[in-house]
Coordinates of C-alpha atoms in Angstrom, one line a residue:
Chain A
X1 CA 78.5 -21.1 -8.4
X2 CA 76.4 -24.3 -8.2
X3 CA 73.1 -24.6 -10.1
X4 CA 71.3 -24.7 -6.8
X5 CA 72.9 -21.5 -5.5
X6 CA 71.8 -19.7 -8.7
X7 CA 68.2 -20.2 -7.6
X8 CA 68.6 -19.4 -3.9
X9 CA 66.7 -16.2 -3.0
X10 CA 68.0 -13.8 -0.4
X11 CA 65.9 -11.6 1.7
X12 CA 67.2 -8.7 3.8
X13 CA 65.2 -7.0 6.5
X14 CA 66.1 -3.7 8.2
X15 CA 64.4 -2.2 11.2
X16 CA 65.5 1.4 11.7
X17 CA 64.4 3.2 14.8
X18 CA 65.3 6.2 17.0
X19 CA 67.7 4.3 19.2
X20 CA 69.2 1.7 16.8
X21 CA 69.1 -0.1 13.5
X22 CA 69.1 -3.9 13.0
X23 CA 69.5 -5.9 9.8
X24 CA 69.1 -9.6 9.0
X25 CA 69.6 -11.7 5.9
X26 CA 67.7 -15.0 5.4
X27 CA 67.5 -17.4 2.5
X28 CA 64.2 -18.6 1.0
X29 CA 64.1 -21.5 3.5
X30 CA 64.1 -19.0 6.4
X31 CA 67.7 -19.7 7.6
X32 CA 69.4 -16.7 9.1
X33 CA 72.7 -16.1 7.2
X34 CA 73.9 -12.9 8.8
X35 CA 73.0 -10.1 11.1
X36 CA 74.2 -6.5 11.6
X37 CA 73.6 -3.6 14.0
X38 CA 74.2 0.1 13.9
X39 CA 73.1 3.4 15.6
X40 CA 69.9 5.4 15.3
X41 CA 68.2 5.4 11.9
X42 CA 65.4 7.9 11.6
X43 CA 64.6 10.6 9.1
X44 CA 64.6 13.0 12.0
X45 CA 68.4 12.9 11.9
X46 CA 68.4 13.6 8.2
X47 CA 68.1 11.4 5.1
X48 CA 71.9 10.9 4.7
X49 CA 72.3 10.0 8.4
X50 CA 69.4 7.5 8.2
X51 CA 70.8 5.9 5.1
X52 CA 74.3 5.7 6.5
X53 CA 73.0 3.9 9.5
X54 CA 70.9 1.5 7.4
X55 CA 73.9 0.8 5.2
X56 CA 76.2 0.1 8.2
X57 CA 73.7 -2.5 9.5
X58 CA 73.1 -4.3 6.2
X59 CA 76.8 -4.2 5.2
X60 CA 77.6 -6.0 8.5
X61 CA 74.9 -8.6 7.8
X62 CA 76.1 -9.2 4.3
X63 CA 79.7 -9.6 5.5
X64 CA 78.6 -12.1 8.1
X65 CA 76.6 -14.0 5.4
X66 CA 79.6 -14.0 3.1
X67 CA 77.6 -13.2 0.0
X68 CA 79.3 -12.4 -3.3
X69 CA 78.4 -9.4 -5.5
X70 CA 76.3 -11.7 -7.7
X71 CA 74.4 -13.0 -4.7
X72 CA 74.0 -9.4 -3.3
X73 CA 72.4 -8.5 -6.6
X74 CA 69.8 -11.2 -5.9
X75 CA 68.8 -9.7 -2.5
X76 CA 65.3 -8.4 -2.1
X77 CA 65.4 -5.8 0.8
X78 CA 62.7 -4.3 3.0
X79 CA 63.3 -1.4 5.4
X80 CA 61.0 -0.3 8.2
X81 CA 62.1 3.2 9.1
X82 CA 61.2 5.7 11.8
X83 CA 59.9 9.0 10.4
X84 CA 59.4 7.7 6.8
X85 CA 56.1 9.7 6.8
X86 CA 58.1 13.0 6.9
X87 CA 57.5 15.1 3.9
X88 CA 59.9 14.1 1.0
X89 CA 61.7 11.5 3.0
X90 CA 60.5 8.5 1.0
X91 CA 61.3 10.2 -2.4
X92 CA 64.8 11.1 -1.2
X93 CA 65.5 7.6 0.0
X94 CA 64.3 6.0 -3.2
X95 CA 66.7 8.2 -5.1
X96 CA 69.7 6.7 -3.3
X97 CA 71.4 3.9 -5.4
X98 CA 71.6 0.4 -3.8
X99 CA 73.1 -2.9 -4.9
X100 CA 69.9 -5.1 -4.5
X101 CA 67.4 -6.6 -6.8
X102 CA 64.7 -4.6 -5.0
X103 CA 64.4 -2.3 -1.9
X104 CA 61.1 -1.2 -0.3
X105 CA 60.4 1.1 2.6
X106 CA 57.7 1.2 5.2
X107 CA 57.4 2.8 8.6
X108 CA 59.1 1.1 11.6
X109 CA 55.6 0.7 13.1
X110 CA 54.2 -1.0 10.0
X111 CA 57.3 -3.2 9.9
X112 CA 56.6 -4.3 13.4
X113 CA 52.9 -5.0 12.5
X114 CA 53.9 -7.1 9.5
X115 CA 56.3 -9.1 11.7
X116 CA 53.8 -9.5 14.6
X117 CA 51.2 -11.1 12.3
X118 CA 53.4 -12.7 9.7
X119 CA 52.1 -10.3 7.0
X120 CA 48.4 -11.2 7.8
X121 CA 45.7 -8.7 8.7
X122 CA 46.1 -7.6 12.3
X123 CA 47.2 -4.7 14.5
X124 CA 49.7 -3.8 17.1
X125 CA 49.8 -1.4 20.0
X126 CA 53.3 -0.1 20.8
X127 CA 53.9 1.1 24.3
X128 CA 57.4 2.4 24.7
X129 CA 58.7 6.0 25.0
X130 CA 55.6 6.9 23.0
X131 CA 52.4 4.9 22.3
X132 CA 50.5 4.2 19.1
X133 CA 48.0 1.7 17.6
X134 CA 48.6 0.6 14.0
X135 CA 47.2 -2.1 11.7
X136 CA 46.2 -3.6 8.3
X137 CA 42.7 -4.8 7.6
X138 CA 41.6 -5.8 4.1
X139 CA 43.8 -3.3 2.5
X140 CA 42.9 -0.5 4.9
X141 CA 45.6 1.0 7.3
X142 CA 44.4 1.5 10.9
X143 CA 45.8 4.2 13.1
X144 CA 45.0 5.2 16.7
X145 CA 46.8 7.7 18.8
X146 CA 50.6 8.3 18.5
X147 CA 50.3 12.0 17.6
X148 CA 53.2 12.8 20.0
X149 CA 53.8 13.8 23.6
X150 CA 52.1 15.6 25.4
X151 CA 49.0 16.0 23.2
X152 CA 48.8 12.2 22.6
X153 CA 50.9 9.0 23.3
X154 CA 48.7 8.1 26.3
X155 CA 49.9 5.2 28.4
X156 CA 53.5 5.7 27.1
X157 CA 56.7 5.9 29.1
X158 CA 56.8 9.7 28.6
X159 CA 53.2 9.9 29.9
X160 CA 54.1 7.8 33.0
X161 CA 57.1 10.1 33.6
X162 CA 55.1 13.3 33.3
X163 CA 52.4 12.1 35.7
X164 CA 55.1 11.0 38.2
X165 CA 56.8 14.4 38.1
X166 CA 53.4 16.2 38.4
X167 CA 52.4 14.2 41.5
X168 CA 55.9 14.5 43.0
X169 CA 55.6 18.3 42.9
X170 CA 52.1 18.2 44.4
X171 CA 53.5 16.0 47.2
X172 CA 56.4 18.3 47.7
X173 CA 54.2 21.3 48.6
X174 CA 51.6 19.4 50.5
X175 CA 48.9 18.9 47.9
X176 CA 49.3 15.1 47.8
X177 CA 50.5 12.3 50.1
X178 CA 54.2 11.8 49.8
X179 CA 54.7 8.1 48.8
X180 CA 58.0 6.3 48.3
X181 CA 57.8 6.8 44.5
X182 CA 57.2 10.6 44.8
X183 CA 60.0 11.0 47.3
X184 CA 62.4 9.1 44.9
X185 CA 61.3 11.4 42.0
X186 CA 61.9 14.6 44.0
X187 CA 65.3 13.1 45.1
X188 CA 66.3 13.1 41.4
X189 CA 65.7 16.9 41.6
X190 CA 67.5 17.2 44.9
X191 CA 64.2 17.9 46.5
X192 CA 64.1 21.3 44.8
X193 CA 61.2 22.3 42.5
X194 CA 63.6 24.8 40.9
X195 CA 65.7 21.8 39.6
X196 CA 62.5 20.2 38.2
X197 CA 61.7 23.4 36.4
X198 CA 65.2 23.6 34.9
X199 CA 65.0 19.9 33.9
X200 CA 61.6 20.5 32.2
X201 CA 63.1 23.4 30.2
X202 CA 65.5 21.0 28.4
X203 CA 63.5 17.8 28.5
X204 CA 62.0 15.7 25.6
X205 CA 59.6 12.8 25.7
X206 CA 62.7 10.5 26.0
X207 CA 63.7 12.3 29.2
X208 CA 60.2 12.0 30.7
X209 CA 60.3 8.3 29.8
X210 CA 63.4 7.7 32.0
X211 CA 61.1 7.8 35.0
X212 CA 59.0 4.9 33.7
X213 CA 61.0 2.0 35.2
X214 CA 60.9 3.8 38.6
X215 CA 57.1 4.2 38.3
X216 CA 56.6 0.5 37.3
X217 CA 58.8 -0.7 40.1
X218 CA 57.0 1.2 42.8
X219 CA 53.6 0.3 41.4
X220 CA 54.5 -3.3 41.5
X221 CA 55.5 -2.8 45.2
X222 CA 52.1 -1.3 45.9
X223 CA 53.0 2.4 46.1
X224 CA 49.6 4.2 46.0
X225 CA 50.8 7.0 43.6
X226 CA 52.6 4.5 41.4
X227 CA 49.6 2.3 41.2
X228 CA 47.3 5.2 40.3
X229 CA 49.6 6.3 37.5
X230 CA 50.2 2.8 36.1
X231 CA 46.5 2.0 36.3
X232 CA 45.7 5.2 34.3
X233 CA 48.3 4.3 31.7
X234 CA 47.0 0.7 31.4
X235 CA 43.5 2.0 30.9
X236 CA 44.7 4.1 28.0
X237 CA 46.5 1.1 26.5
X238 CA 43.3 -0.9 27.0
X239 CA 41.5 1.7 25.0
X240 CA 44.0 1.6 22.1
X241 CA 43.6 -2.2 21.9
X242 CA 39.8 -2.1 22.1
X243 CA 39.6 0.6 19.4
X244 CA 41.7 -1.5 17.0
X245 CA 39.4 -4.5 17.5
X246 CA 36.4 -2.3 17.0
X247 CA 37.9 -1.1 13.7
X248 CA 38.0 -4.7 12.5
X249 CA 41.5 -5.9 13.4
X250 CA 41.2 -9.7 13.8
X251 CA 44.2 -9.8 16.1
X252 CA 46.2 -7.3 18.2
X253 CA 49.7 -7.7 19.7
X254 CA 51.2 -5.5 22.3
X255 CA 54.8 -4.4 21.6
X256 CA 57.4 -2.0 23.0
X257 CA 59.5 -1.6 26.0
X258 CA 56.6 -1.1 28.3
X259 CA 54.5 -4.0 26.9
X260 CA 55.8 -6.7 29.3
X261 CA 55.7 -4.7 32.5
X262 CA 52.3 -3.1 31.6
X263 CA 50.6 -6.4 30.6
X264 CA 49.7 -7.5 34.1
X265 CA 47.9 -4.2 34.6
X266 CA 45.6 -4.5 31.6
X267 CA 41.9 -5.3 31.9
X268 CA 41.1 -9.0 31.8
X269 CA 39.2 -8.8 28.5
X270 CA 42.1 -7.0 26.8
X271 CA 44.7 -9.4 28.2
X272 CA 42.7 -12.4 27.1
X273 CA 42.4 -11.0 23.5
X274 CA 46.0 -10.0 23.0
X275 CA 48.1 -12.5 20.9
X276 CA 51.9 -12.8 21.1
X277 CA 53.8 -11.4 18.2
X278 CA 54.9 -14.0 15.6
X279 CA 58.1 -12.2 14.9
X280 CA 60.0 -8.9 15.3
X281 CA 60.1 -5.8 13.1
X282 CA 63.1 -7.1 11.1
X283 CA 61.0 -10.2 10.3
X284 CA 58.3 -7.7 9.2
X285 CA 60.8 -5.9 6.9
X286 CA 61.7 -9.3 5.4
X287 CA 58.0 -10.0 4.8
X288 CA 57.7 -6.6 3.1
X289 CA 60.7 -7.6 0.8
X290 CA 59.0 -10.9 0.0
X291 CA 55.6 -9.4 -0.7
X292 CA 56.9 -6.6 -2.9
X293 CA 59.0 -9.1 -4.9
X294 CA 56.2 -11.6 -5.3
X295 CA 57.8 -14.3 -3.0
X296 CA 55.0 -14.3 -0.4
Chain B
X1 CA 55.0 75.5 46.2
X2 CA 52.6 75.8 49.2
X3 CA 53.5 74.6 52.7
X4 CA 50.8 71.9 52.3
X5 CA 52.3 70.5 49.1
X6 CA 55.7 70.3 50.7
X7 CA 54.3 67.7 53.0
X8 CA 52.3 65.7 50.5
X9 CA 53.6 62.2 50.0
X10 CA 53.4 60.5 46.6
X11 CA 53.2 56.7 46.1
X12 CA 53.8 55.0 42.8
X13 CA 52.8 51.4 42.1
X14 CA 53.8 49.4 39.1
X15 CA 52.5 45.9 38.1
X16 CA 54.7 44.4 35.4
X17 CA 53.5 41.1 33.8
X18 CA 54.1 39.0 30.8
X19 CA 51.3 40.7 28.8
X20 CA 51.5 44.3 30.0
X21 CA 52.6 46.8 32.6
X22 CA 50.4 49.2 34.6
X23 CA 51.5 52.2 36.8
X24 CA 49.5 54.4 39.2
X25 CA 50.4 57.4 41.4
X26 CA 48.4 58.2 44.5
X27 CA 48.9 60.8 47.2
X28 CA 48.9 59.9 50.8
X29 CA 45.1 60.4 51.0
X30 CA 44.6 57.6 48.4
X31 CA 43.6 60.0 45.6
X32 CA 44.7 58.7 42.2
X33 CA 46.7 61.4 40.5
X34 CA 47.8 59.6 37.3
X35 CA 47.9 56.3 35.5
X36 CA 50.1 54.8 32.7
X37 CA 50.3 51.7 30.7
X38 CA 52.9 49.9 28.5
X39 CA 53.7 46.6 27.0
X40 CA 55.1 43.4 28.6
X41 CA 57.5 43.8 31.5
X42 CA 59.2 40.6 32.6
X43 CA 62.8 39.7 33.2
X44 CA 62.3 36.9 30.7
X45 CA 62.5 39.6 28.0
X46 CA 65.8 40.9 29.5
X47 CA 66.4 43.5 32.3
X48 CA 66.7 46.5 29.9
X49 CA 63.5 45.6 28.2
X50 CA 61.7 45.1 31.5
X51 CA 63.0 48.4 32.9
X52 CA 62.1 50.3 29.6
X53 CA 58.5 49.0 29.9
X54 CA 58.3 50.0 33.6
X55 CA 59.7 53.4 32.8
X56 CA 57.2 54.0 30.0
X57 CA 54.3 53.2 32.3
X58 CA 55.4 55.4 35.2
X59 CA 56.5 58.3 32.9
X60 CA 53.0 58.3 31.5
X61 CA 51.5 58.2 35.1
X62 CA 53.8 61.0 36.2
X63 CA 52.9 63.1 33.2
X64 CA 49.2 62.6 33.8
X65 CA 49.7 63.6 37.5
X66 CA 51.7 66.7 36.4
X67 CA 54.3 66.3 39.0
X68 CA 57.4 68.6 39.1
X69 CA 61.0 67.3 39.5
X70 CA 60.9 68.2 43.2
X71 CA 57.6 66.3 43.6
X72 CA 59.0 63.3 41.7
X73 CA 61.9 63.1 44.1
X74 CA 59.4 62.7 46.9
X75 CA 57.8 59.6 45.3
X76 CA 58.1 56.2 47.0
X77 CA 57.8 53.5 44.4
X78 CA 56.9 49.8 44.5
X79 CA 57.2 47.4 41.5
X80 CA 55.7 44.0 41.2
X81 CA 57.6 42.3 38.4
X82 CA 57.2 38.9 36.6
X83 CA 60.3 36.8 36.8
X84 CA 62.0 38.9 39.5
X85 CA 63.2 35.6 41.0
X86 CA 65.4 35.0 38.0
X87 CA 69.1 34.8 39.0
X88 CA 70.7 38.2 39.1
X89 CA 67.5 40.1 38.0
X90 CA 66.9 41.9 41.3
X91 CA 70.6 43.0 41.6
X92 CA 70.6 44.3 38.0
X93 CA 67.4 46.3 38.5
X94 CA 68.6 47.8 41.7
X95 CA 71.7 49.1 39.9
X96 CA 69.6 51.2 37.5
X97 CA 69.3 54.9 38.6
X98 CA 65.8 56.3 39.2
X99 CA 64.5 59.7 40.2
X100 CA 62.5 58.6 43.3
X101 CA 62.9 58.8 47.0
X102 CA 62.8 55.0 47.1
X103 CA 62.0 52.1 44.8
X104 CA 61.4 48.5 45.9
X105 CA 60.7 45.3 43.9
X106 CA 58.7 42.2 44.6
X107 CA 57.3 39.5 42.3
X108 CA 54.1 40.2 40.3
X109 CA 52.4 37.4 42.3
X110 CA 53.4 38.9 45.7
X111 CA 52.3 42.3 44.5
X112 CA 48.9 40.9 43.7
X113 CA 48.8 39.2 47.2
X114 CA 49.6 42.5 49.0
X115 CA 46.9 44.2 47.0
X116 CA 44.3 41.5 47.5
X117 CA 44.6 41.7 51.3
X118 CA 45.7 45.3 51.8
X119 CA 49.1 44.2 53.0
X120 CA 47.7 42.0 55.7
X121 CA 48.5 38.3 56.1
X122 CA 46.7 36.2 53.5
X123 CA 47.1 34.2 50.3
X124 CA 46.0 34.2 46.7
X125 CA 45.4 31.5 44.0
X126 CA 46.1 32.8 40.5
X127 CA 44.3 30.9 37.7
X128 CA 45.2 32.3 34.3
X129 CA 47.5 30.9 31.6
X130 CA 49.3 29.3 34.5
X131 CA 48.3 28.6 38.1
X132 CA 50.0 29.2 41.5
X133 CA 49.2 29.7 45.2
X134 CA 51.1 32.4 47.1
X135 CA 50.8 34.0 50.5
X136 CA 52.3 35.8 53.5
X137 CA 51.7 34.4 57.0
X138 CA 53.5 35.8 60.1
X139 CA 56.6 36.7 58.1
X140 CA 56.6 33.3 56.2
X141 CA 56.1 33.2 52.5
X142 CA 53.7 30.4 51.2
X143 CA 54.0 28.8 47.8
X144 CA 52.0 26.0 46.2
X145 CA 52.3 24.8 42.6
X146 CA 53.2 27.2 39.8
X147 CA 56.3 25.3 38.7
X148 CA 55.3 25.6 35.0
X149 CA 53.5 23.8 32.3
X150 CA 53.2 20.8 31.8
X151 CA 54.8 19.5 35.0
X152 CA 52.7 21.8 37.2
X153 CA 50.1 24.7 36.8
X154 CA 47.2 22.3 37.3
X155 CA 43.8 23.9 36.7
X156 CA 45.3 26.7 34.5
X157 CA 44.2 27.8 31.1
X158 CA 47.2 25.9 29.5
X159 CA 46.1 22.8 31.4
X160 CA 42.5 23.2 30.1
X161 CA 43.8 23.6 26.6
X162 CA 46.1 20.5 26.7
X163 CA 43.3 18.3 28.0
X164 CA 40.9 19.6 25.3
X165 CA 43.4 18.8 22.6
X166 CA 44.2 15.4 24.1
X167 CA 40.5 14.4 24.2
X168 CA 39.8 15.9 20.7
X169 CA 42.5 13.6 19.2
X170 CA 41.0 10.6 21.1
X171 CA 37.6 11.5 19.7
X172 CA 39.0 11.9 16.3
X173 CA 40.2 8.3 16.1
X174 CA 37.3 6.8 17.9
X175 CA 38.6 6.4 21.4
X176 CA 36.2 9.0 22.9
X177 CA 32.8 10.3 22.3
X178 CA 32.9 13.2 19.8
X179 CA 31.2 16.1 21.7
X180 CA 30.6 19.7 20.3
X181 CA 33.7 20.9 22.1
X182 CA 36.0 18.2 20.7
X183 CA 34.6 18.8 17.2
X184 CA 35.4 22.5 17.6
X185 CA 38.9 21.8 18.8
X186 CA 39.6 19.5 15.8
X187 CA 38.1 22.1 13.5
X188 CA 40.9 24.5 14.6
X189 CA 43.2 21.8 13.2
X190 CA 41.2 21.4 10.0
X191 CA 40.2 17.9 11.3
X192 CA 43.8 16.8 10.7
X193 CA 45.9 15.3 13.5
X194 CA 49.0 16.2 11.4
X195 CA 48.0 19.9 11.9
X196 CA 47.7 19.3 15.6
X197 CA 51.2 17.8 15.7
X198 CA 52.7 20.7 13.7
X199 CA 50.9 23.1 16.1
X200 CA 52.3 21.3 19.2
X201 CA 55.8 21.5 17.8
X202 CA 55.7 25.3 18.0
X203 CA 53.3 25.9 20.9
X204 CA 53.9 27.3 24.4
X205 CA 51.7 27.3 27.5
X206 CA 50.1 30.6 26.1
X207 CA 49.1 28.8 22.9
X208 CA 47.5 26.0 24.8
X209 CA 45.6 28.5 27.0
X210 CA 43.9 30.0 23.9
X211 CA 41.6 27.0 24.0
X212 CA 40.5 27.8 27.6
X213 CA 37.6 30.2 26.7
X214 CA 36.2 27.5 24.2
X215 CA 36.4 24.8 26.9
X216 CA 34.6 27.1 29.5
X217 CA 31.9 28.0 27.0
X218 CA 31.1 24.4 26.1
X219 CA 31.3 23.3 29.8
X220 CA 28.8 26.0 30.7
X221 CA 26.5 24.7 27.9
X222 CA 26.7 21.1 29.3
X223 CA 29.2 19.5 26.9
X224 CA 30.2 16.3 28.5
X225 CA 33.9 16.5 27.6
X226 CA 34.0 20.2 28.6
X227 CA 32.4 19.5 31.9
X228 CA 34.8 16.7 32.7
X229 CA 37.9 18.9 31.8
X230 CA 36.6 22.0 33.8
X231 CA 35.6 19.8 36.8
X232 CA 39.1 18.4 36.9
X233 CA 40.6 21.9 36.7
X234 CA 38.3 23.2 39.4
X235 CA 39.3 20.3 41.7
X236 CA 43.0 21.3 41.3
X237 CA 42.2 24.9 42.1
X238 CA 40.2 23.7 45.1
X239 CA 43.3 21.8 46.3
X240 CA 45.5 24.9 45.9
X241 CA 43.1 27.0 48.0
X242 CA 42.7 24.3 50.7
X243 CA 46.5 23.8 50.9
X244 CA 47.0 27.5 51.6
X245 CA 44.4 27.5 54.4
X246 CA 46.1 24.4 55.8
X247 CA 49.4 26.3 55.8
X248 CA 47.9 28.9 58.0
X249 CA 46.7 31.6 55.5
X250 CA 43.8 33.4 57.3
X251 CA 42.2 34.4 54.0
X252 CA 42.5 33.4 50.4
X253 CA 41.5 35.3 47.2
X254 CA 41.1 33.8 43.8
X255 CA 42.6 35.9 41.0
X256 CA 43.5 35.6 37.3
X257 CA 41.7 35.5 34.0
X258 CA 40.1 32.1 34.8
X259 CA 39.0 33.0 38.3
X260 CA 35.6 34.4 37.5
X261 CA 34.6 31.6 34.9
X262 CA 36.0 28.9 37.2
X263 CA 34.4 30.1 40.4
X264 CA 31.0 28.5 39.8
X265 CA 32.7 25.1 39.4
X266 CA 34.6 25.2 42.7
X267 CA 33.6 23.0 45.7
X268 CA 31.0 24.7 48.0
X269 CA 33.4 24.7 51.0
X270 CA 36.1 26.5 48.9
X271 CA 33.6 29.0 47.4
X272 CA 32.3 29.9 50.8
X273 CA 35.8 30.5 52.2
X274 CA 37.2 32.6 49.3
X275 CA 37.2 36.4 49.9
X276 CA 37.1 39.0 47.2
X277 CA 40.4 40.9 46.6
X278 CA 40.6 44.3 48.3
X279 CA 42.6 45.8 45.4
X280 CA 44.6 45.0 42.4
X281 CA 48.4 44.3 42.0
X282 CA 49.1 48.0 41.4
X283 CA 47.6 48.7 44.8
X284 CA 49.8 45.9 46.2
X285 CA 52.9 47.6 44.7
X286 CA 51.8 50.9 46.3
X287 CA 51.4 49.1 49.6
X288 CA 55.0 47.7 49.1
X289 CA 56.2 51.3 48.5
X290 CA 54.4 52.5 51.7
X291 CA 55.6 49.6 53.9
X292 CA 59.2 50.0 52.8
X293 CA 59.2 53.7 53.3
X294 CA 57.6 53.5 56.7
X295 CA 54.3 55.0 55.7
X296 CA 52.1 51.9 56.5

């Protein structure tokens, strides 16, 4: 081992969400040494499942980086994890042994916020299957919305989907004009409200969100129902962004699977004030690792 | 037995719903001879449960009427039952032995429609925990909405409740003006969105509908959020009523627990065109019994 290598610092970031987990190792000069991926990592699936997924992702990254045991022991790790707020989850995870110099946890949302603003004060609005506003300002944590579907998560993919199904059923029995979008929605139910009822009985927010791309496509093509639904969602996202600025966030970034298709629908004042994210949630987890280990 | 009694006809009506079951026996002159009540009767609870509840209600009515076995055998019965459309339900119920001259089933909604218009063509809109439009016109059955919460049942108690919880959460984190209604809703959750999330995870349409009286009360007192929610619900009920008239219903009656509080909020053209119900759903079930046995 060279004298130089002895002083190299390694930082590992992990972003664990409901659909997948990503890990990345960088050295203290910001060079990416290795990456790894695995399946869903969220405390909703259980602590052991979440940790197994996190481990699969960082093991692959370590292997790609070709680090020795001595070097692994010098890694400072940060993990952003979905559902970390669940009662007892953090304590249970902290009890699991790991080979690193340090390992710290935050929520997947806060990890994304750290990455979006390079660890500086700021906020994010995530518009994906759900929606939420999160941020850091002078030591305070900000939070708007994101209490779950259907009582919250306005402007999310699940919300778009629910409204499309609602209007499609109204169009089906003559209470609303039958647009191309609404016909396509009912086609998914073989034009039978009974199929829609049966689908509803076994559907989660994720299932409702599967309609979001269809709604966005028709809205972009001028479909009256699609436009109305997307405009309503965009107004809700506008409100989340404005609320975060009003709470003192100096900058707000829009993230999530719907952020790019929705952006054109936002109010001009909101679009003007949004800033692009500096980095992703894995970068945010690396910032967490650096901050907590005094390297930031 | 007198010669006159030999010729007396008896008609039994039963209205079985999700919250309770009512039975009434009348003679062919329309005199009420006996009434009976029991708990929920819906195929959702299982066929045996539904029948047990129906039987408890009509046994009580028969006992009150003091009919002999010979007289019971002359009863023509009609039953309006929640969930009769469920696959296999009607066949299973028709296989259960009964002591009457005849027994016929319809849905609780159609029973209510028969009673509302004395068996003549017409339609009803039910606004309660759920909402639906139903009717008979020249042999056709009409149906609008009522596909279930949250994809349908617009303007229902559950819909009022969901919108109140949504706005209360928005007011809680600064996205909406905090009105008296929204404060009272959050008070039910001890001002903690976490409580609202936990409540949502175990709540059905019936739980959402428990907020409806609170919403109506605040709306009637001028609360801005309450008024907005109730106006939205009233517009949806307006649409159900208008759709039924457009489908050819010669008359529409508004029924259900929300019908009376909502009526003042309906559009003038809709309020003008609504007619009061002639009778209740038990009367509708008696009409069914009379029609099916050729006494109408």
